[in-house]
Tab-separated table of C-alpha atoms in Angstrom:
chain	number	residue	atom	x	y	z
A	4	UNK	CA	10.876	-19.677	-29.982
A	5	UNK	CA	13.888	-21.973	-29.538
A	6	UNK	CA	11.771	-24.346	-27.446
A	7	UNK	CA	9.157	-24.414	-30.202
A	8	UNK	CA	11.822	-25.362	-32.768
A	9	UNK	CA	13.154	-28.142	-30.553
A	10	UNK	CA	9.733	-29.617	-29.800
A	11	UNK	CA	8.291	-29.367	-33.311
A	12	UNK	CA	11.303	-30.440	-35.340
A	13	UNK	CA	13.815	-32.414	-33.302
A	14	UNK	CA	11.578	-34.324	-30.874
A	15	UNK	CA	8.479	-34.653	-33.037
A	16	UNK	CA	9.295	-38.236	-34.122
A	17	UNK	CA	9.854	-39.454	-30.574
A	18	UNK	CA	6.777	-37.650	-29.317
A	19	UNK	CA	4.651	-39.118	-32.106
A	20	UNK	CA	5.841	-42.676	-31.339
A	21	UNK	CA	5.082	-42.306	-27.636
A	22	UNK	CA	1.589	-40.989	-28.352
A	23	UNK	CA	0.884	-43.835	-30.760
A	24	UNK	CA	1.975	-46.400	-28.178
A	25	UNK	CA	-0.302	-44.856	-25.570
A	26	UNK	CA	-3.211	-44.711	-28.010
A	27	UNK	CA	-2.813	-48.373	-28.926
A	28	UNK	CA	-2.683	-49.433	-25.265
A	29	UNK	CA	-5.763	-47.358	-24.534
A	30	UNK	CA	-7.679	-48.987	-27.409
A	31	UNK	CA	-6.663	-52.469	-26.243
A	32	UNK	CA	-7.718	-51.639	-22.665
A	33	UNK	CA	-11.157	-50.419	-23.799
A	34	UNK	CA	-11.676	-53.588	-25.863
A	35	UNK	CA	-10.664	-55.765	-22.898
A	36	UNK	CA	-13.139	-53.964	-20.614
A	37	UNK	CA	-15.921	-54.376	-23.154
A	38	UNK	CA	-15.133	-58.094	-23.522
A	39	UNK	CA	-15.750	-58.623	-19.841
A	40	UNK	CA	-19.332	-57.459	-20.303
A	41	UNK	CA	-22.013	-60.111	-20.824
A	42	UNK	CA	-23.405	-58.810	-24.113
A	43	UNK	CA	-21.204	-60.091	-26.957
A	44	UNK	CA	-23.047	-58.028	-29.602
A	45	UNK	CA	-22.004	-54.825	-27.868
A	46	UNK	CA	-18.436	-56.097	-27.764
A	47	UNK	CA	-18.277	-56.539	-31.549
A	48	UNK	CA	-19.914	-53.166	-32.147
A	49	UNK	CA	-17.395	-51.495	-29.832
A	50	UNK	CA	-14.461	-53.114	-31.637
A	51	UNK	CA	-15.823	-51.996	-34.997
A	52	UNK	CA	-16.379	-48.446	-33.753
A	53	UNK	CA	-12.859	-48.238	-32.327
A	54	UNK	CA	-11.340	-49.561	-35.539
A	55	UNK	CA	-13.190	-47.047	-37.713
A	56	UNK	CA	-12.522	-44.029	-35.489
A	57	UNK	CA	-8.792	-44.709	-34.979
A	58	UNK	CA	-7.850	-45.954	-38.470
A	59	UNK	CA	-6.521	-49.253	-37.155
A	60	UNK	CA	-6.518	-52.885	-38.342
A	61	UNK	CA	-8.022	-55.006	-35.561
A	62	UNK	CA	-8.268	-58.794	-35.407
A	63	UNK	CA	-9.981	-60.641	-32.563
A	64	UNK	CA	-9.686	-64.434	-32.789
A	65	UNK	CA	-10.099	-67.434	-30.535
A	66	UNK	CA	-7.274	-69.816	-29.651
A	67	UNK	CA	-8.474	-72.277	-32.288
A	68	UNK	CA	-8.032	-69.649	-34.968
A	69	UNK	CA	-11.710	-68.862	-35.493
A	70	UNK	CA	-12.088	-65.202	-36.317
A	71	UNK	CA	-14.363	-63.344	-33.944
A	72	UNK	CA	-13.788	-59.955	-35.558
A	73	UNK	CA	-11.802	-58.944	-38.588
A	74	UNK	CA	-11.791	-55.306	-39.640
A	75	UNK	CA	-9.087	-54.403	-42.143
A	76	UNK	CA	-8.831	-51.028	-43.828
A	77	UNK	CA	-7.724	-50.823	-47.396
A	78	UNK	CA	-7.520	-53.438	-50.122
A	79	UNK	CA	-7.396	-57.200	-49.814
A	80	UNK	CA	-3.636	-57.282	-50.304
A	81	UNK	CA	-3.099	-55.144	-47.216
A	82	UNK	CA	-5.505	-57.291	-45.193
A	83	UNK	CA	-3.683	-60.419	-46.182
A	84	UNK	CA	-0.353	-58.842	-45.373
A	85	UNK	CA	-1.417	-57.975	-41.814
A	86	UNK	CA	-2.883	-61.433	-41.371
A	87	UNK	CA	0.482	-62.895	-42.283
A	88	UNK	CA	2.141	-60.807	-39.539
A	89	UNK	CA	0.100	-62.434	-36.758
A	90	UNK	CA	2.694	-65.177	-36.388
A	91	UNK	CA	5.430	-62.577	-35.771
A	92	UNK	CA	3.308	-60.974	-33.056
A	93	UNK	CA	2.682	-64.341	-31.416
A	94	UNK	CA	6.411	-65.057	-31.374
A	95	UNK	CA	7.017	-61.703	-29.708
A	96	UNK	CA	4.458	-62.558	-27.026
A	97	UNK	CA	6.110	-65.916	-26.432
A	98	UNK	CA	9.560	-64.325	-26.194
A	99	UNK	CA	8.287	-61.880	-23.551
A	100	UNK	CA	6.514	-64.619	-21.599
A	101	UNK	CA	3.601	-62.269	-21.136
A	102	UNK	CA	0.062	-61.493	-22.227
A	103	UNK	CA	1.015	-58.653	-24.586
A	104	UNK	CA	3.784	-57.528	-26.919
A	105	UNK	CA	4.800	-54.669	-29.237
A	106	UNK	CA	6.853	-54.697	-32.396
A	107	UNK	CA	7.384	-52.622	-35.489
A	108	UNK	CA	6.760	-54.001	-38.972
A	109	UNK	CA	6.740	-52.542	-42.444
A	110	UNK	CA	3.575	-51.632	-44.314
A	111	UNK	CA	2.696	-53.666	-47.442
A	112	UNK	CA	4.318	-51.064	-49.730
A	113	UNK	CA	7.166	-50.471	-47.237
A	114	UNK	CA	6.430	-46.728	-47.315
A	115	UNK	CA	5.902	-46.509	-43.557
A	116	UNK	CA	6.240	-48.429	-40.327
A	117	UNK	CA	3.330	-50.122	-38.610
A	118	UNK	CA	2.967	-50.604	-34.854
A	119	UNK	CA	1.851	-54.184	-34.233
A	120	UNK	CA	0.328	-55.049	-30.853
A	121	UNK	CA	-0.896	-58.372	-29.532
A	122	UNK	CA	-2.609	-59.265	-26.252
A	123	UNK	CA	-4.760	-61.952	-24.587
A	124	UNK	CA	-8.351	-61.052	-23.606
A	125	UNK	CA	-9.768	-62.919	-20.615
A	126	UNK	CA	-13.163	-62.781	-18.954
A	127	UNK	CA	-15.100	-64.805	-16.402
A	128	UNK	CA	-17.165	-67.618	-17.956
A	129	UNK	CA	-15.744	-66.801	-21.401
A	130	UNK	CA	-13.062	-68.387	-23.532
A	131	UNK	CA	-9.841	-66.402	-23.867
A	132	UNK	CA	-9.391	-64.421	-27.067
A	133	UNK	CA	-6.378	-63.019	-28.893
A	134	UNK	CA	-6.446	-59.414	-30.094
A	135	UNK	CA	-4.114	-57.989	-32.739
A	136	UNK	CA	-3.940	-54.283	-33.497
A	137	UNK	CA	-2.010	-52.839	-36.424
A	138	UNK	CA	-1.641	-49.055	-36.282
A	139	UNK	CA	0.145	-47.331	-39.219
A	140	UNK	CA	2.849	-44.818	-38.277
A	141	UNK	CA	2.516	-42.195	-40.934
A	142	UNK	CA	5.804	-40.784	-42.288
A	143	UNK	CA	6.759	-37.524	-40.558
A	144	UNK	CA	9.549	-36.293	-42.800
A	145	UNK	CA	7.192	-34.335	-45.039
A	146	UNK	CA	5.324	-33.031	-41.985
A	147	UNK	CA	8.579	-31.887	-40.402
A	148	UNK	CA	9.557	-30.089	-43.622
A	149	UNK	CA	6.231	-28.264	-43.637
A	150	UNK	CA	6.571	-27.346	-39.967
A	151	UNK	CA	10.131	-26.150	-40.537
A	152	UNK	CA	9.020	-23.801	-43.315
A	153	UNK	CA	6.194	-22.534	-41.154
A	154	UNK	CA	8.510	-21.970	-38.215
A	155	UNK	CA	10.866	-19.907	-40.377
A	156	UNK	CA	8.034	-17.500	-41.163
A	157	UNK	CA	6.718	-17.591	-37.606
A	158	UNK	CA	10.198	-16.873	-36.223
A	159	UNK	CA	10.764	-13.940	-38.569
A	160	UNK	CA	7.341	-12.429	-37.859
A	161	UNK	CA	7.711	-12.986	-34.096
A	162	UNK	CA	11.122	-11.311	-34.020
A	163	UNK	CA	9.797	-8.367	-36.003
A	164	UNK	CA	6.787	-7.978	-33.705
A	165	UNK	CA	9.037	-8.364	-30.635
A	166	UNK	CA	11.367	-5.618	-31.889
A	167	UNK	CA	8.482	-3.268	-32.597
A	168	UNK	CA	6.899	-3.956	-29.190
A	169	UNK	CA	10.237	-3.531	-27.437
A	170	UNK	CA	10.760	-0.193	-29.162
A	171	UNK	CA	7.230	0.926	-28.302
A	172	UNK	CA	7.440	-0.209	-24.673
A	173	UNK	CA	10.879	1.327	-24.223
A	174	UNK	CA	9.472	4.685	-25.323
A	175	UNK	CA	6.469	4.356	-22.975
A	176	UNK	CA	8.722	3.443	-20.054
A	177	UNK	CA	11.804	5.573	-20.631
A	178	UNK	CA	10.024	8.804	-21.598
A	179	UNK	CA	8.358	9.331	-18.186
A	180	UNK	CA	11.564	8.194	-16.454
A	181	UNK	CA	13.561	10.802	-18.394
A	182	UNK	CA	10.954	13.423	-17.447
A	183	UNK	CA	11.161	12.414	-13.782
A	184	UNK	CA	14.979	12.517	-13.962
A	185	UNK	CA	14.954	16.080	-15.321
A	186	UNK	CA	12.496	17.150	-12.625
A	187	UNK	CA	14.653	15.478	-9.980
A	188	UNK	CA	17.666	17.458	-11.218
A	189	UNK	CA	15.668	20.682	-10.804
A	190	UNK	CA	14.688	19.565	-7.311
A	191	UNK	CA	18.336	18.817	-6.519
A	192	UNK	CA	19.213	22.370	-7.589
A	193	UNK	CA	16.870	23.787	-4.950
A	194	UNK	CA	13.747	24.342	-7.062
A	195	UNK	CA	10.993	23.090	-4.747
A	196	UNK	CA	7.281	22.572	-5.326
A	197	UNK	CA	7.833	20.606	-8.555
A	198	UNK	CA	5.012	18.356	-9.779
A	199	UNK	CA	6.447	15.075	-11.087
A	200	UNK	CA	4.581	13.556	-14.020
A	201	UNK	CA	4.090	9.781	-14.192
A	202	UNK	CA	3.437	7.556	-17.177
A	203	UNK	CA	1.294	4.591	-18.112
A	204	UNK	CA	2.438	2.213	-15.374
A	205	UNK	CA	1.451	2.040	-11.719
A	206	UNK	CA	5.026	1.799	-10.438
A	207	UNK	CA	6.105	4.930	-12.354
A	208	UNK	CA	3.003	6.805	-11.173
A	209	UNK	CA	3.743	5.797	-7.572
A	210	UNK	CA	7.333	7.004	-7.987
A	211	UNK	CA	6.141	10.323	-9.423
A	212	UNK	CA	3.604	10.785	-6.601
A	213	UNK	CA	6.254	10.001	-3.970
A	214	UNK	CA	8.714	12.478	-5.474
A	215	UNK	CA	5.978	15.102	-5.775
A	216	UNK	CA	5.142	14.695	-2.094
A	217	UNK	CA	8.852	14.891	-1.248
A	218	UNK	CA	9.107	18.093	-3.302
A	219	UNK	CA	6.116	19.606	-1.478
A	220	UNK	CA	7.535	18.590	1.905
A	221	UNK	CA	10.915	20.079	1.018
A	222	UNK	CA	9.249	23.300	-0.080
A	223	UNK	CA	7.276	23.415	3.150
A	224	UNK	CA	10.373	22.690	5.207
A	225	UNK	CA	12.334	25.360	3.344
A	226	UNK	CA	9.571	27.901	3.915
A	227	UNK	CA	9.386	27.019	7.609
A	228	UNK	CA	13.150	27.309	7.878
A	229	UNK	CA	13.144	30.718	6.224
A	230	UNK	CA	10.158	31.762	8.316
A	231	UNK	CA	11.880	30.631	11.496
A	232	UNK	CA	15.056	32.511	10.585
A	233	UNK	CA	13.019	35.631	9.767
A	234	UNK	CA	11.063	35.377	13.011
A	235	UNK	CA	14.148	34.783	15.087
A	236	UNK	CA	16.050	37.633	13.455
A	237	UNK	CA	13.067	39.948	13.900
A	238	UNK	CA	11.783	38.954	17.318
A	239	UNK	CA	15.094	38.411	19.060
A	240	UNK	CA	16.406	41.791	18.061
A	241	UNK	CA	14.263	43.752	20.554
A	242	UNK	CA	15.076	41.754	23.714
A	243	UNK	CA	18.743	41.512	22.752
A	244	UNK	CA	18.866	45.274	22.225
A	245	UNK	CA	17.204	45.812	25.588
A	246	UNK	CA	19.618	43.465	27.332
A	247	UNK	CA	22.609	45.160	25.724
A	248	UNK	CA	21.309	48.663	26.490
A	249	UNK	CA	20.613	47.995	30.151
A	250	UNK	CA	23.907	46.127	30.555
A	251	UNK	CA	25.703	49.226	29.214
A	252	UNK	CA	23.708	51.403	31.589
A	253	UNK	CA	24.762	49.217	34.514
A	254	UNK	CA	28.369	49.483	33.362
A	255	UNK	CA	28.376	53.228	32.652
A	256	UNK	CA	25.726	54.805	34.900
A	257	UNK	CA	24.258	52.700	37.678
A	258	UNK	CA	27.164	50.505	38.661
A	259	UNK	CA	27.637	52.404	41.918
A	260	UNK	CA	23.938	53.124	42.537
A	261	UNK	CA	22.414	50.030	44.158
A	262	UNK	CA	18.795	51.080	43.552
A	263	UNK	CA	19.154	51.887	39.847
A	264	UNK	CA	21.472	48.947	39.329
A	265	UNK	CA	18.784	46.654	40.788
A	266	UNK	CA	16.155	48.091	38.438
A	267	UNK	CA	18.370	47.733	35.406
A	268	UNK	CA	19.374	44.155	36.306
A	269	UNK	CA	15.711	43.240	36.784
A	270	UNK	CA	14.994	44.473	33.269
A	271	UNK	CA	17.893	42.383	31.959
A	272	UNK	CA	16.548	39.298	33.775
A	273	UNK	CA	12.985	39.882	32.508
A	274	UNK	CA	14.160	40.339	28.942
A	275	UNK	CA	16.306	37.202	29.218
A	276	UNK	CA	13.281	35.243	30.421
A	277	UNK	CA	11.193	36.655	27.585
A	278	UNK	CA	13.943	35.760	25.135
A	279	UNK	CA	14.072	32.204	26.464
A	280	UNK	CA	10.282	31.892	26.252
A	281	UNK	CA	10.255	33.261	22.715
A	282	UNK	CA	12.889	30.794	21.515
A	283	UNK	CA	10.975	27.885	23.105
A	284	UNK	CA	7.705	28.956	21.507
A	285	UNK	CA	9.324	29.398	18.092
A	286	UNK	CA	10.835	25.921	18.233
A	287	UNK	CA	7.552	24.375	19.372
A	288	UNK	CA	5.424	25.906	16.646
A	289	UNK	CA	8.032	25.158	13.973
A	290	UNK	CA	8.104	21.484	14.997
A	291	UNK	CA	4.321	21.263	14.863
A	292	UNK	CA	3.999	22.965	11.488
A	293	UNK	CA	6.751	20.837	9.950
A	294	UNK	CA	4.939	17.659	11.003
A	295	UNK	CA	7.790	16.512	13.250
A	296	UNK	CA	5.676	16.544	16.400
A	297	UNK	CA	3.408	13.557	17.046
A	298	UNK	CA	0.733	13.102	19.674
A	299	UNK	CA	1.020	10.606	22.532
A	300	UNK	CA	-2.679	9.876	22.926
A	301	UNK	CA	-4.104	8.264	26.046
A	302	UNK	CA	-7.114	8.484	28.336
A	303	UNK	CA	-6.473	11.048	31.076
A	304	UNK	CA	-8.290	13.094	33.710
A	305	UNK	CA	-9.025	16.505	32.179
A	306	UNK	CA	-10.385	17.800	35.480
A	307	UNK	CA	-7.103	17.096	37.298
A	308	UNK	CA	-5.110	18.571	34.395
A	309	UNK	CA	-7.071	21.855	34.511
A	310	UNK	CA	-6.891	22.067	38.304
A	311	UNK	CA	-3.107	21.541	38.278
A	312	UNK	CA	-2.681	24.471	35.852
A	313	UNK	CA	-4.917	26.756	37.883
A	314	UNK	CA	-3.136	25.870	41.146
A	315	UNK	CA	0.183	27.102	39.734
A	316	UNK	CA	-1.352	30.593	39.476
A	317	UNK	CA	-2.908	30.648	42.979
A	318	UNK	CA	-0.119	32.945	44.201
A	319	UNK	CA	-1.572	35.667	41.948
A	320	UNK	CA	-4.868	35.545	43.877
A	321	UNK	CA	-2.991	36.378	47.083
A	322	UNK	CA	-0.450	38.890	45.784
A	323	UNK	CA	-2.285	40.614	42.919
A	324	UNK	CA	-5.965	40.187	43.744
A	325	UNK	CA	-6.980	37.872	40.907
A	326	UNK	CA	-9.959	35.552	41.261
A	327	UNK	CA	-9.870	32.167	39.532
A	328	UNK	CA	-13.114	30.147	39.407
A	329	UNK	CA	-13.088	26.455	38.393
A	330	UNK	CA	-16.550	25.113	37.566
A	331	UNK	CA	-16.580	21.327	37.433
A	332	UNK	CA	-18.149	18.907	39.922
A	333	UNK	CA	-16.986	15.598	38.416
A	334	UNK	CA	-13.866	14.042	36.979
A	335	UNK	CA	-13.966	13.925	33.189
A	336	UNK	CA	-11.831	11.273	31.468
A	337	UNK	CA	-11.003	12.252	27.885
A	338	UNK	CA	-8.692	11.026	25.138
A	339	UNK	CA	-5.731	13.077	23.925
A	340	UNK	CA	-2.112	14.027	24.550
A	341	UNK	CA	-2.172	15.082	28.217
A	342	UNK	CA	0.999	17.197	28.165
A	343	UNK	CA	-0.041	19.025	24.992
A	344	UNK	CA	-3.524	19.717	26.379
A	345	UNK	CA	-1.984	21.078	29.574
A	346	UNK	CA	0.049	23.442	27.386
A	347	UNK	CA	-3.178	24.535	25.654
A	348	UNK	CA	-4.931	25.214	28.974
A	349	UNK	CA	-1.866	27.045	30.315
A	350	UNK	CA	-1.580	29.289	27.230
A	351	UNK	CA	-5.309	30.109	27.234
A	352	UNK	CA	-5.318	30.702	30.993
A	353	UNK	CA	-2.253	32.968	30.766
A	354	UNK	CA	-3.888	34.894	27.940
A	355	UNK	CA	-7.067	35.330	29.985
A	356	UNK	CA	-5.058	36.671	32.945
A	357	UNK	CA	-3.367	39.279	30.723
A	358	UNK	CA	-6.714	40.642	29.576
A	359	UNK	CA	-8.855	39.825	32.634
A	360	UNK	CA	-10.252	43.347	33.011
A	361	UNK	CA	-10.844	45.367	36.138
A	362	UNK	CA	-12.454	42.537	38.120
A	363	UNK	CA	-9.375	40.348	37.516
A	364	UNK	CA	-11.622	37.288	37.215
A	365	UNK	CA	-10.975	34.217	35.094
A	366	UNK	CA	-13.519	31.398	34.883
A	367	UNK	CA	-12.618	27.872	33.783
A	368	UNK	CA	-15.549	25.541	33.042
A	369	UNK	CA	-15.662	21.859	32.080
A	370	UNK	CA	-18.938	20.265	31.011
A	371	UNK	CA	-20.270	17.403	28.904
A	372	UNK	CA	-21.497	18.248	25.403
A	373	UNK	CA	-22.643	15.238	23.370
A	374	UNK	CA	-19.765	12.838	22.809
A	375	UNK	CA	-17.203	15.433	23.901
A	376	UNK	CA	-16.115	17.424	26.947
A	377	UNK	CA	-16.129	21.196	26.497
A	378	UNK	CA	-13.454	23.331	28.163
A	379	UNK	CA	-14.191	27.088	28.401
A	380	UNK	CA	-11.753	29.735	29.649
A	381	UNK	CA	-13.443	33.113	30.134
A	382	UNK	CA	-12.288	36.612	31.080
A	383	UNK	CA	-14.175	39.883	31.563
A	384	UNK	CA	-11.736	42.111	29.758
A	385	UNK	CA	-11.918	44.527	26.856
A	386	UNK	CA	-12.911	41.826	24.369
A	387	UNK	CA	-12.139	41.463	20.688
A	388	UNK	CA	-14.021	42.973	17.757
A	389	UNK	CA	-15.978	40.438	15.652
A	390	UNK	CA	-14.032	41.249	12.472
A	391	UNK	CA	-10.771	40.389	14.246
A	392	UNK	CA	-11.764	37.052	15.804
A	393	UNK	CA	-10.450	35.006	12.867
A	394	UNK	CA	-7.002	36.601	13.212
A	395	UNK	CA	-6.353	35.928	16.894
A	396	UNK	CA	-4.746	32.550	16.056
A	397	UNK	CA	-2.126	34.190	13.830
A	398	UNK	CA	1.440	34.698	15.015
A	399	UNK	CA	2.122	37.946	16.849
A	400	UNK	CA	-1.414	39.199	16.198
A	401	UNK	CA	-2.916	41.411	18.863
A	402	UNK	CA	-6.443	42.777	18.552
A	403	UNK	CA	-6.747	46.537	18.244
A	404	UNK	CA	-8.976	46.650	21.316
A	405	UNK	CA	-6.073	45.221	23.321
A	406	UNK	CA	-3.441	47.585	22.041
A	407	UNK	CA	-4.213	50.099	24.764
A	408	UNK	CA	-3.156	47.564	27.366
A	409	UNK	CA	0.436	46.430	27.160
A	410	UNK	CA	0.861	42.667	27.500
A	411	UNK	CA	3.957	40.623	27.794
A	412	UNK	CA	4.569	37.386	25.874
A	413	UNK	CA	6.011	36.003	22.708
A	414	UNK	CA	2.873	36.501	20.641
A	415	UNK	CA	2.885	32.783	19.737
A	416	UNK	CA	0.719	31.351	22.517
A	417	UNK	CA	-2.553	31.200	20.576
A	418	UNK	CA	-0.761	29.953	17.444
A	419	UNK	CA	0.624	27.062	19.495
A	420	UNK	CA	-2.876	26.379	20.861
A	421	UNK	CA	-4.257	26.239	17.327
A	422	UNK	CA	-1.549	23.838	16.118
A	423	UNK	CA	-2.008	21.459	19.073
A	424	UNK	CA	-5.802	21.359	18.735
A	425	UNK	CA	-5.524	20.939	14.983
A	426	UNK	CA	-3.275	17.916	15.554
A	427	UNK	CA	-5.995	16.527	17.831
A	428	UNK	CA	-8.547	17.061	15.016
A	429	UNK	CA	-11.016	18.565	17.451
A	430	UNK	CA	-13.292	21.604	17.465
A	431	UNK	CA	-12.131	24.858	19.037
A	432	UNK	CA	-12.886	28.545	18.780
A	433	UNK	CA	-13.292	31.939	20.427
A	434	UNK	CA	-16.332	34.056	21.337
A	435	UNK	CA	-15.969	37.687	22.350
A	436	UNK	CA	-17.885	40.870	22.937
A	437	UNK	CA	-16.093	44.215	23.090
A	438	UNK	CA	-15.935	45.634	26.650
A	439	UNK	CA	-17.556	42.463	28.077
A	440	UNK	CA	-14.929	39.774	27.719
A	441	UNK	CA	-13.635	36.846	25.715
A	442	UNK	CA	-14.143	33.088	25.937
A	443	UNK	CA	-11.792	30.575	24.358
A	444	UNK	CA	-13.092	26.998	24.125
A	445	UNK	CA	-12.136	23.563	22.804
A	446	UNK	CA	-13.483	20.012	22.906
A	447	UNK	CA	-11.948	16.582	23.537
A	448	UNK	CA	-13.461	13.111	23.008
A	449	UNK	CA	-15.388	11.974	26.079
A	450	UNK	CA	-14.443	8.603	27.642
A	451	UNK	CA	-16.152	8.416	31.024
A	452	UNK	CA	-17.069	10.312	34.216
A	453	UNK	CA	-16.682	9.604	37.911
A	454	UNK	CA	-17.326	11.652	41.032
A	455	UNK	CA	-14.700	13.667	42.805
A	456	UNK	CA	-13.364	12.206	46.030
């Protein structure tokens, strides 16, 4: 608004003069170009058209004073007055030692200034001509007064509209911010799961969505923390009680009996190992469910990975009569996190050993299926009822058909398998028939195959 006042009121006179000068020069240039054309009739018509359209007094005369074109506007007195000013223009041209000159003169009634311009027109094979242009500079004082009055109204209306818009926009912006602030205070007080409401602007909506996601993540983290504490307090109690009880028995009863002392110490060692395994499994599954664990994907040899797991259990074939069959004639290269997949195979293989059945046989099979490699781990044990298959991935769940057979472990193995395979975004599942056996399976993206050496 201030810039508008400055341009329209203070600098209007200067701006108007500059524009008039440029217009006069442009008219003179167009006339000079037309004069260089061969057709003189077109030249006169062009001069007349320019004079009429620009409200100018134009004289075009030869050096001998013969008028080529004379187009005044107004009465005869005005025409005579401008004719009398030609001498002043000529003197200005002589003083400048050039082909053109500007000067200001008064109008016949002295009510306004007139811009007088003179120049020499030259053309090949034509006699030089003199051109005189008189362009009235209309008085701007009344125009400035009108503009000033208009600007007063425009300024007042603009300020009023600006205030109203500022008030309206401040409400639209600050209201959602105040709402977000109140929700953030509730979140800071430990109230998780809050949905933050945005407003009418993208930035505020993005802020609300980010805070909502943070609230959900905090709620999830809090639940996992509470769940972990509950699991630890529940699941560590039994092995700790066992360790304490057998330690007291060693102290009070079997300290001097080598055989019983050995039995009791073995129990303490086994329970300590189970406790250590349980803590490791709890930490692993908590990290995966909280989103803190990321996959280190690469192409790796699934055949070698499975064989390395099976080889670690070969001692059980010799000492306990187990039979482990590995069915794969080629090397399968797949994509995934090799260490995590080894953990999956180990957990499934360990689970199959626990429930292998009377024949103590576990079969591991790798084969191509479409764009994936299928890994199957099969036992011939008691199996799992069909209505319980969906629950085997839950923490600490043990199928009723397996309850008759005690099995050691933390109860988290299959839950860890599920979390790892879910992170890989791959298919997995379990098939089972009661009293015939169970098969756990999963797939990984196929990369390539090559023969075993």
